[in-house]
Each structure stands twice: as structure tokens, then as C-alpha cells.
Tab-separated table of C-alpha atoms in Angstrom:
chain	number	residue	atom	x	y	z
F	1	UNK	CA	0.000	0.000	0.000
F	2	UNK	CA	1.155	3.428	-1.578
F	3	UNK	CA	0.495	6.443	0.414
F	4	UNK	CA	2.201	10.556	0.565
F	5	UNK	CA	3.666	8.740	4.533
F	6	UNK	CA	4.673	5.293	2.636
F	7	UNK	CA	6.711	7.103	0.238
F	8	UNK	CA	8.192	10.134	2.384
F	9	UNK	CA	9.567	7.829	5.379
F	10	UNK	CA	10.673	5.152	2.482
F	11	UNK	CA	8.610	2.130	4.574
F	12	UNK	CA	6.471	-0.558	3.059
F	13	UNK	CA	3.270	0.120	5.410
F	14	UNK	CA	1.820	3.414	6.356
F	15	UNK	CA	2.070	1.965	9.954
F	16	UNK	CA	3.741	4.133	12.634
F	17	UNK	CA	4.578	2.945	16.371
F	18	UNK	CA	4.481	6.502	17.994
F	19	UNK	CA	6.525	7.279	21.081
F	20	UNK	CA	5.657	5.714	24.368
F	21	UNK	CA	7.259	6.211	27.845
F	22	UNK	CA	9.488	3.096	29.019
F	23	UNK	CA	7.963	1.166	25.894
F	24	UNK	CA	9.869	2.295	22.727
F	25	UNK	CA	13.421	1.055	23.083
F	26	UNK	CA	15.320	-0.260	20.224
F	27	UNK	CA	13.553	-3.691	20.780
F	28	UNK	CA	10.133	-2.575	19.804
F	29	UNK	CA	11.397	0.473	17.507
F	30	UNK	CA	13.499	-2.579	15.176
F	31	UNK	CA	10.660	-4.974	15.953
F	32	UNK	CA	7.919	-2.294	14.142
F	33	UNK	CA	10.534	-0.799	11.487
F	34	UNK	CA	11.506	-4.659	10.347
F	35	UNK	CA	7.894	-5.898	10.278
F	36	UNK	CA	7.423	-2.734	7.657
F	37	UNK	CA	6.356	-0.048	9.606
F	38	UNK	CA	8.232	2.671	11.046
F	39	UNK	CA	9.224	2.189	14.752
F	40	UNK	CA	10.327	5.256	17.216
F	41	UNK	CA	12.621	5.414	20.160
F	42	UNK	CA	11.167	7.459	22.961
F	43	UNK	CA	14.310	9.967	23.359
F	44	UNK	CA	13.336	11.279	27.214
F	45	UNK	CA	12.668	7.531	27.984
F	46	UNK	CA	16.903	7.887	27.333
F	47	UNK	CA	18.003	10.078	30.609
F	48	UNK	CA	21.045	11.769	28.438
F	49	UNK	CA	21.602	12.389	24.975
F	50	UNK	CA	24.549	9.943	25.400
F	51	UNK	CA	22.063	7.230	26.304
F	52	UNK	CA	20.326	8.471	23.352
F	53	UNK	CA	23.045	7.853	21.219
F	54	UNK	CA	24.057	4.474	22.520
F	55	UNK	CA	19.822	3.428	21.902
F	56	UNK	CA	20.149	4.522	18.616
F	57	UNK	CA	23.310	2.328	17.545
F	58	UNK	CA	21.448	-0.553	19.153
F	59	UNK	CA	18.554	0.107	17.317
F	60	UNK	CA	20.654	0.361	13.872
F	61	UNK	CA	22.383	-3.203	14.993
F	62	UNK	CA	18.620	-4.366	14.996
F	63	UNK	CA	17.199	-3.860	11.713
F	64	UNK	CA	18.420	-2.240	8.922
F	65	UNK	CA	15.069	-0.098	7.720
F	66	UNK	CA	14.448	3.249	9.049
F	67	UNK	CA	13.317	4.202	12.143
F	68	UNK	CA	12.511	7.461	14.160
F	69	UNK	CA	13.083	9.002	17.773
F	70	UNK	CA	10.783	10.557	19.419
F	71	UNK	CA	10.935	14.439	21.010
F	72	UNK	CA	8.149	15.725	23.433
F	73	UNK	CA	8.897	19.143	24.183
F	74	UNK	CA	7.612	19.470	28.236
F	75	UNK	CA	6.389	22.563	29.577
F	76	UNK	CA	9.110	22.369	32.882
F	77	UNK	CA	11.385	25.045	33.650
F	78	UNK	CA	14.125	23.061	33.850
F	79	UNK	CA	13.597	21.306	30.227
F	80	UNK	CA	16.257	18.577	28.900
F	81	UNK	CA	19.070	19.227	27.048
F	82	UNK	CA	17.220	18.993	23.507
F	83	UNK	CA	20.095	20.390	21.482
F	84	UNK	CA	21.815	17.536	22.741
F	85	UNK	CA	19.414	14.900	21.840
F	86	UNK	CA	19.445	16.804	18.518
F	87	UNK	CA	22.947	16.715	17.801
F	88	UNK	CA	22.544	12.909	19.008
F	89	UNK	CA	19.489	11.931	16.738
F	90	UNK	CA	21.659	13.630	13.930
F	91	UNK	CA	25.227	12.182	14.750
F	92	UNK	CA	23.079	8.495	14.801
F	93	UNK	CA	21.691	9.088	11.252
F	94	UNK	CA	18.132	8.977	12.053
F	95	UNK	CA	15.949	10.196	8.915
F	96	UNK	CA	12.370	10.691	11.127
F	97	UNK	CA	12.268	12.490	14.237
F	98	UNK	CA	8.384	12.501	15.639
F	99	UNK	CA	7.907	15.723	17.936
F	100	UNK	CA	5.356	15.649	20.535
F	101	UNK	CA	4.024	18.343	23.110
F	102	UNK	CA	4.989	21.758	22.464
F	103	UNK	CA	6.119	23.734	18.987
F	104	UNK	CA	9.212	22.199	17.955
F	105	UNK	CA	10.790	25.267	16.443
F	106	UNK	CA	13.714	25.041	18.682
F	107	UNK	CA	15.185	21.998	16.972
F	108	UNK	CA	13.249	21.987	13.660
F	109	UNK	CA	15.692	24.063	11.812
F	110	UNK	CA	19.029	21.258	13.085
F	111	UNK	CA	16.975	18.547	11.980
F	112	UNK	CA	15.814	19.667	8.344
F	113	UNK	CA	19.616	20.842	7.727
F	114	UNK	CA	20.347	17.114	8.341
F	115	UNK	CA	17.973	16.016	6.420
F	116	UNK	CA	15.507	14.403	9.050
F	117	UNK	CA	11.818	14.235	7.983
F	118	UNK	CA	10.326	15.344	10.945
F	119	UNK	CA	6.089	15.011	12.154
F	120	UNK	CA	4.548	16.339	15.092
F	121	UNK	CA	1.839	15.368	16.843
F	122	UNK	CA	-1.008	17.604	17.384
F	123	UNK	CA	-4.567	17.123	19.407
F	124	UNK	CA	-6.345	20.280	17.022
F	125	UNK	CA	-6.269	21.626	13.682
F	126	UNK	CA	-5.250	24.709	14.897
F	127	UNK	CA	-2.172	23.479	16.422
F	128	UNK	CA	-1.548	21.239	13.407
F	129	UNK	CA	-1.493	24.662	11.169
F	130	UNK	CA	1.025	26.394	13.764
F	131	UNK	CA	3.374	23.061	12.959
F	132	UNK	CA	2.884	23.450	9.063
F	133	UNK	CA	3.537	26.907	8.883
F	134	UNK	CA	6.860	26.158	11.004
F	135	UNK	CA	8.058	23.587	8.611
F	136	UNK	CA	7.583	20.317	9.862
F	137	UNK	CA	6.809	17.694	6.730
F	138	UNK	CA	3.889	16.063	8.178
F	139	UNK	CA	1.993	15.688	10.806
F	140	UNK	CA	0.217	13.102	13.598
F	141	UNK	CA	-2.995	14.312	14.160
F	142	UNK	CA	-4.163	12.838	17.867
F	143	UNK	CA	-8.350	12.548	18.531
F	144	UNK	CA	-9.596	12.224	21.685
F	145	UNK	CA	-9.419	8.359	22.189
F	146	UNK	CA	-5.790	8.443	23.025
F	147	UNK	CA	-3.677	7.210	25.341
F	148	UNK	CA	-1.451	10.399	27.189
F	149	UNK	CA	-2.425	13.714	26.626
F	150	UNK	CA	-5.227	14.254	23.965
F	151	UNK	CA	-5.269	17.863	24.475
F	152	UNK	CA	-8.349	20.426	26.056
F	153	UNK	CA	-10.722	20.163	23.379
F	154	UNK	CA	-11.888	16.550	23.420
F	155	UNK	CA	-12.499	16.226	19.584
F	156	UNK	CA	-12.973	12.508	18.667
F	157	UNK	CA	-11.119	11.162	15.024
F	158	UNK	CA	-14.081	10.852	13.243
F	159	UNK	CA	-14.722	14.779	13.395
F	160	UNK	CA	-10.982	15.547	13.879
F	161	UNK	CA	-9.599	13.690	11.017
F	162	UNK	CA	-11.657	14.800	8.495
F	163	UNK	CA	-11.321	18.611	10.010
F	164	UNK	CA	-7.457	18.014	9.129
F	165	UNK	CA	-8.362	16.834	5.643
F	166	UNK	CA	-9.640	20.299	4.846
F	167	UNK	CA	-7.023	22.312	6.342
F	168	UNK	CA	-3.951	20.894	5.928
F	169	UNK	CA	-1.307	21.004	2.651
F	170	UNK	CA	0.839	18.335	3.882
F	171	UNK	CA	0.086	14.536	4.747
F	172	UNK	CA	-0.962	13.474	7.897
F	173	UNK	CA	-1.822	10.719	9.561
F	174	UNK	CA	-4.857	9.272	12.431
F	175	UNK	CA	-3.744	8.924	16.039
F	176	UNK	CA	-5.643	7.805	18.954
F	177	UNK	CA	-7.430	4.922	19.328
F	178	UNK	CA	-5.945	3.176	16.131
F	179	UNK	CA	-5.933	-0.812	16.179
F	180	UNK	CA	-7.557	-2.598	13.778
F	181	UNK	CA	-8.299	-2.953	9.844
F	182	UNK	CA	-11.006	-1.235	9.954
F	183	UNK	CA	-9.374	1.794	11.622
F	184	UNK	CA	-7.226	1.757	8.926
F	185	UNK	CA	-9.612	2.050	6.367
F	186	UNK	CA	-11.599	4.370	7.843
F	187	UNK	CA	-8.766	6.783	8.729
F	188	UNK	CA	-7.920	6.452	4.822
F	189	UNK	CA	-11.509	7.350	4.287
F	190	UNK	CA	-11.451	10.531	6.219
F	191	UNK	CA	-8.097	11.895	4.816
F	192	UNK	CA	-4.859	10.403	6.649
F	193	UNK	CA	-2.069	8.486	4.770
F	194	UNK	CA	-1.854	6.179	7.212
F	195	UNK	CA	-1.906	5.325	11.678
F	196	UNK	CA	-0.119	5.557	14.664
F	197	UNK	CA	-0.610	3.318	17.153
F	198	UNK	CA	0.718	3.231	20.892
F	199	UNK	CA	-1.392	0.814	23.077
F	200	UNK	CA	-1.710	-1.908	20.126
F	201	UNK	CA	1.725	-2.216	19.913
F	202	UNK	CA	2.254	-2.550	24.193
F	203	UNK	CA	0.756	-5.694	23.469
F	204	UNK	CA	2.561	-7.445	21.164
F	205	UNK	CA	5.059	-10.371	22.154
F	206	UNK	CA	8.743	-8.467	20.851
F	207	UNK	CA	7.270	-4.762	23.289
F	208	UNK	CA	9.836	-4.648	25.815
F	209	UNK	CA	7.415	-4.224	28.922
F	210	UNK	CA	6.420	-6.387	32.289
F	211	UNK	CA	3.948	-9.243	30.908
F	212	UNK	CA	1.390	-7.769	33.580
F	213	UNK	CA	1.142	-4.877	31.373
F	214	UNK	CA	0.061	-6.556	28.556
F	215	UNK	CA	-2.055	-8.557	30.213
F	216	UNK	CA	-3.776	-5.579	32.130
F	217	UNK	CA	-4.561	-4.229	28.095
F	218	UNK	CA	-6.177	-7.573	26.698
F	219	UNK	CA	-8.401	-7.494	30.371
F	220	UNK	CA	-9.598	-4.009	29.994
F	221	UNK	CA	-12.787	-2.753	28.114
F	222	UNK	CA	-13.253	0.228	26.408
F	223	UNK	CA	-15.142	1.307	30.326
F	224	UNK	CA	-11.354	1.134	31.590
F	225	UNK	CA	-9.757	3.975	31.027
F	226	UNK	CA	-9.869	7.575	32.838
F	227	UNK	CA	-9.136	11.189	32.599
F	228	UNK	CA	-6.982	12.523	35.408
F	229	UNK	CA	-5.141	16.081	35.483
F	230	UNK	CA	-7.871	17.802	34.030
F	231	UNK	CA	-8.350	20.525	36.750
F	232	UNK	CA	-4.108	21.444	36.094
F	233	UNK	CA	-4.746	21.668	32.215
F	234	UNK	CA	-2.623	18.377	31.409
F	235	UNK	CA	-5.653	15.888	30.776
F	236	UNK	CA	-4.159	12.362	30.540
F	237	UNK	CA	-5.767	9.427	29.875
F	238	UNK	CA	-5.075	6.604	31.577
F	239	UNK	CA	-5.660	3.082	32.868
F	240	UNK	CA	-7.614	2.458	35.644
F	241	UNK	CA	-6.131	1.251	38.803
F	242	UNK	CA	-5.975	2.142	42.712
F	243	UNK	CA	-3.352	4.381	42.194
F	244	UNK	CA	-6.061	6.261	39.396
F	245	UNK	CA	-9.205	5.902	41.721
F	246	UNK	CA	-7.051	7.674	44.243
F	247	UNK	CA	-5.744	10.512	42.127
F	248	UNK	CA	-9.500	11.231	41.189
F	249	UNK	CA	-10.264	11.218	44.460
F	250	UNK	CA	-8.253	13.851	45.173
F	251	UNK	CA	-8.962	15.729	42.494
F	252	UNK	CA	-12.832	15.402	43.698
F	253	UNK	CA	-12.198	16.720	47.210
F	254	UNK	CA	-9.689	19.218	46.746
F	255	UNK	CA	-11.178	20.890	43.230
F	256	UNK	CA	-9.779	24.348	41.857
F	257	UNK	CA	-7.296	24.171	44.596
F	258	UNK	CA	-5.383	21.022	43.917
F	259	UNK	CA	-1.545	21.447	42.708
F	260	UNK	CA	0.780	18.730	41.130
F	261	UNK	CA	2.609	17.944	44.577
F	262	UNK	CA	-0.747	16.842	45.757
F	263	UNK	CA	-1.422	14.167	43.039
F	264	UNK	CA	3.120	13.466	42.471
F	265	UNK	CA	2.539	10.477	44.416
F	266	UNK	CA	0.661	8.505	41.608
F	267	UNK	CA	1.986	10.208	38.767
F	268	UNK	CA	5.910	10.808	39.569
F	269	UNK	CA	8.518	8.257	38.651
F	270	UNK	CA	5.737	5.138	38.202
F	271	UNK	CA	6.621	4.010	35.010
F	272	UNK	CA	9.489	2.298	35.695
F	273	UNK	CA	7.954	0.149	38.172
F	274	UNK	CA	4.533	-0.122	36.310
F	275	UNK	CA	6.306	-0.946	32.441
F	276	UNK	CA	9.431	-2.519	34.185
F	277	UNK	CA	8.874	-4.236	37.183
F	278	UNK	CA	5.073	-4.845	36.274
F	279	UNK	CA	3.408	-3.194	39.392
F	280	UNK	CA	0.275	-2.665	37.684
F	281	UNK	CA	-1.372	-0.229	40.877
F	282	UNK	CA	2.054	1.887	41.430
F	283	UNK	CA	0.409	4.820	39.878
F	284	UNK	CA	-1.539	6.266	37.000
F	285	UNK	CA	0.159	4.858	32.713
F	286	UNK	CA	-1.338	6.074	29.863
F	287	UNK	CA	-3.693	3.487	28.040
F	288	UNK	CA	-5.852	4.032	25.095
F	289	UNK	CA	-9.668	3.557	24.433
F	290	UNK	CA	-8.409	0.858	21.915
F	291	UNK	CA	-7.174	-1.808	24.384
F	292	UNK	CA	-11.665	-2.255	24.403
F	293	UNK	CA	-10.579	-3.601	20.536
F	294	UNK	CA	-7.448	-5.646	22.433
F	295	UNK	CA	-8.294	-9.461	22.954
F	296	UNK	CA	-4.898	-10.864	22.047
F	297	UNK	CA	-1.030	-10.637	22.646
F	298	UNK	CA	0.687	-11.312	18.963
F	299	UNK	CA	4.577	-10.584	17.074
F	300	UNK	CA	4.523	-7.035	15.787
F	301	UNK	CA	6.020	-8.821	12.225
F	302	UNK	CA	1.648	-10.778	12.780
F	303	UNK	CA	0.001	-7.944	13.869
F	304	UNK	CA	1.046	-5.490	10.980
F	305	UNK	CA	0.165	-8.161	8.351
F	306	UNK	CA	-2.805	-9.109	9.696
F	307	UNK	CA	-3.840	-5.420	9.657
F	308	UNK	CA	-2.775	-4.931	6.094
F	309	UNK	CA	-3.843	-8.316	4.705
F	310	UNK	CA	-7.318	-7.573	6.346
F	311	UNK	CA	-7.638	-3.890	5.268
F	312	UNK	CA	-7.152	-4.503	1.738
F	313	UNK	CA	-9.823	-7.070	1.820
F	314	UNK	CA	-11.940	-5.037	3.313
F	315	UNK	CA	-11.052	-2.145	0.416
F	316	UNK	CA	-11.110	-4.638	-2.594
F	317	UNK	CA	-14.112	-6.591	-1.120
F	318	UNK	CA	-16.967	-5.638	0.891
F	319	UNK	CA	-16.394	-1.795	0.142
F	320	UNK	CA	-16.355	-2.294	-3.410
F	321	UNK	CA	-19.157	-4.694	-3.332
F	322	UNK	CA	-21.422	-1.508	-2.258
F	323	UNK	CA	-20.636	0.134	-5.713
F	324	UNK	CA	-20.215	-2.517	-7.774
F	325	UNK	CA	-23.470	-4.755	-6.923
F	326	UNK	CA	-25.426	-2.197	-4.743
F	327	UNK	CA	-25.683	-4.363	-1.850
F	328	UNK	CA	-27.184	-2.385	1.383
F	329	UNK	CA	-24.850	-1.542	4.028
């Protein structure tokens, strides 16, 4: 399948594994990028650009297609060293950077010197605009079903998607929520080259994560997943646990007045010993309204075909069979 992402990243399926805390290490980046797609390290997952560095030569000794990093831009006051990661992305011979979180200008003009194809994520149009005006060459446009951060505005893909269709020059593809065939063809429908997907790829066997996590994704329904740190403007969605019910607890009782150290203990530092060490109520991990679609743990390299192989049946059978035959719906 041929599409503007296909061609511009140089990968066989328009198939992207976006950046995930503590998930996308080399291992699932070369698992995604060999099975066709295009997999991403998760640079701040790396403490130093150094670490950076030493991810990405593991992740070239892994597979030999491209792959991306990953750069969310925080707002902290005391924000990593991005130039560093930069110069680190750019010394490892990365050709896709995907930037996340705020406007990427600082690094954007390092990056397209280099010749790095860069796309940023955005939850609104309007956002997505500010990013194509800047430069980037395509972008990730996020709906509301995500896991992490899907933004303020709570616009679901199927009026988000098609939203970005009318806007935007360059390509773009559907984020949040994407699992299945028929998310495929349906975000093809409404305008995007092609998917990201997070929480489908957690639960694959090669995604370098605590078995309890995966398990915790095939469990949960599409009921399952919450919205915590709403009331400090950094709306997150995430699974449900004790650490969760807790943090919306507080968030109940304590209202307008409620700061981040009151909530730090179930969101600070947890990932490690949720994704890692598989202590599934240390605190709150982000989870998508797809793991309700999630009923099975299989290889990226089975997953991606079985997405493709059913998606162009769907697209060469029963969608055509509507025009050619007239059959109802």
C-alpha cells in the first residue's frame, strides 16, 4: 500500500509505532521498522543524549530499515538538554524524528539541515497549522481516544480527522485509538495516509514491557480507562487502577485548589515500576480507548500483516461490493 507517509519515510506500510514512555526502546522500535512499519525510540525515555546515542546504535544493529526518535517538548522550567538529543538523533543518522508536546521550532531548523523528515503530533487543527507553517513535513494528528495527553478540546477522530483533511497542505496521519483494519480504512476514508498506534503495539510479544502490562490491556474494556489532570490543564488518559481511583479522588475533594505535589505520588517516577517491574497499581500509565478492541497478545512482524492483509480485503471486497453490486450496508 502506496500512500504521501509510505513514500516520504521510504517504509512498506503506512504503519507508525508513535513514542511511548518506558515502551519504545530499540527492541520494539526494530521490531515495528523490520515488520514494515516505522518504529520510534522514545528519546526522554533515554536520561542523556549519550544514552540516546548508545539506543540509537542498538537500534541500527537491529534492523536495517528506518526508524525514528521521538521528542516531546515538556512545559518544565528546567527542560532537557534537547540540542543535545538533537545533535545525538543527527550524529546516529536517524531520517524521522516525531515531535510531541509543544512547537518544535527550537530543533526543527538542526533537523531539516540534516535532512531528518520530521512530524509532530497535534490534538487540534489549529495546532496542526502552527506546525505546518513552522516547517515540519507532516503531521500526527491525535483525537480524543488516546492514550497520554489528547489535548483540552476533546475532539474525537471521526470529526478531527476529516477537520485536518480540509485544512492541511501536507500529509498526515490518524492517532488515537488506532488498532484494527477497519481503523485503517476508515482513517484512509477521512483523509490520513496512514496510523499511529501506541497501546496496540504494548501488546505485542517483541514490546519490551512487564507481561502484567500486557495482560492488564487484553483485560480491559473500552469502560477502563480515565481522565486525570484535568483541573491542572494536562488531561491524561489513563488506565484504571488504585493508584487512578485515588488521584481522582483527590482531584474530587480538593477541586480548583489542587496542585501537582498533591497528586506526584501517583503520577511521579511510576513508570518504571509499572512498564518494568510490572506493578500494575504503582500509579496512573497512559492506556488508550483501543485496548476495548485488544483481545490478544501477537509478534509485531503478525500484527502489521494481519492489519494490512485484512484492510485490503476489506477495500477490494466488501467496500467495493457496495458500488459494484449495490448491496445495502
Amino acid at each position: 500500500m502506496k500512500t504521501a507517509i509510505t513514500e516520504m519515510f521510504g517504509i512498506e506500510h503506512p504503519i507508525i509505532q508513535g513514542g511511548m514512555h518506558w515502551v519504545g526502546f530499540a527492541e520494539m522500535a526494530a521490531a515495528v521498522s523490520n515488520a514494515g512499519g516505522l518504529g520510534i525510540i522514545t528519546g526522554l525515555t533515554q536520561r542523556t543524549p549519550d544514552d540516546l546515542a548508545r539506543e540509537i546504535a542498538r537500534c541500527h544493529e537491529m534492523t536495517d530499515r528506518p526508524f525514528g526518535v521521538n521528542l516531546t517538548f515538556l512545559p518544565i522550567v528546567n527542560a532537557p538538554d534537547y540540542a543535545g538529543y538533537a545533535q545525538a538523533i543527527i550524529r546516529g543518522g536517524v531520517k524521522v524524528v516525531e515531535t510531541a508536546g509543544n512547537n518544535p521550532k527550537e530543533v526543527l531548523p538542526y533537523l531539516k539541515e540534516a535532512g531528518i523528515k520530521v512530524i509532530h503530533k497535534c490534538t487540534s487543527v489549529r495546532h496542526a497549522l502552527s506546525a505546518q507553517k513552522i516547517g515540519v513535513d507532516a503531521l500526527s494528528i491525535d483525537g480524543f481516544e488516546c492514550a497520554g495527553h489528547p489535548g483540552e478540546d476533546d475532539i474525537p477522530n471521526m470529526i478531527l480527522l476529516p477537520l485536518a483533511a480540509r485544512n492541511l497542505e501536507i500529509p498526515f496521519v490518524a492517532s488515537g485509538g488506532f488498532g484494527t483494519a477497519e481503523q485503517m480504512v476508515a482513517a484512509l476514508a477521512l483523509g490520513a495516509s496512514g496510523i499511529n498506534m501506541g497501546t496496540r503495539f504494548i501488546a505485542t510479544k517483541e514490546a519490551p514491557v512487564h507481561d502484567n502490562v500486557k495482560q492488564a490491556i487484553v483485560r480491559a474494556s473500552e469502560l477502563d480507562t480515565r481522565l486525570v489532570m484535568r483541573p491542572l490543564g494536562n488531561t491524561e488518559r489513563v488506565i484504571t487502577n488504585a493508584a487512578v481511583e485515588r488521584l481522582l479522588e483527590k482531584e474530587r475533594k480538593l477541586g480548583a485548589d489542587i496542585v501537582f505535589e498533591d497528586i506526584a505520588p501517583e503520577v511521579a517516577g511510576v513508570y518504571p515500576k509499572v512498564m518494568r517491574d510490572g506493578e500494575m497499581d504503582a500509579g496512573a500509565w497512559s492506556c488508550g480507548l483501543i485496548a476495548g478492541l485488544i483481545d490478544d497478545i501477537p509478534s509485531v512482524q503478525d500484527l502489521i500483516d494481519r492489519i494490512m492483509g485484512e484492510a485490503e480485503a476489506l477495500i477490494q471486497g466488501r467496500l467495493s461490493d457496495f458500488v459494484t453490486s449495490g448491496n445495502l450496508v
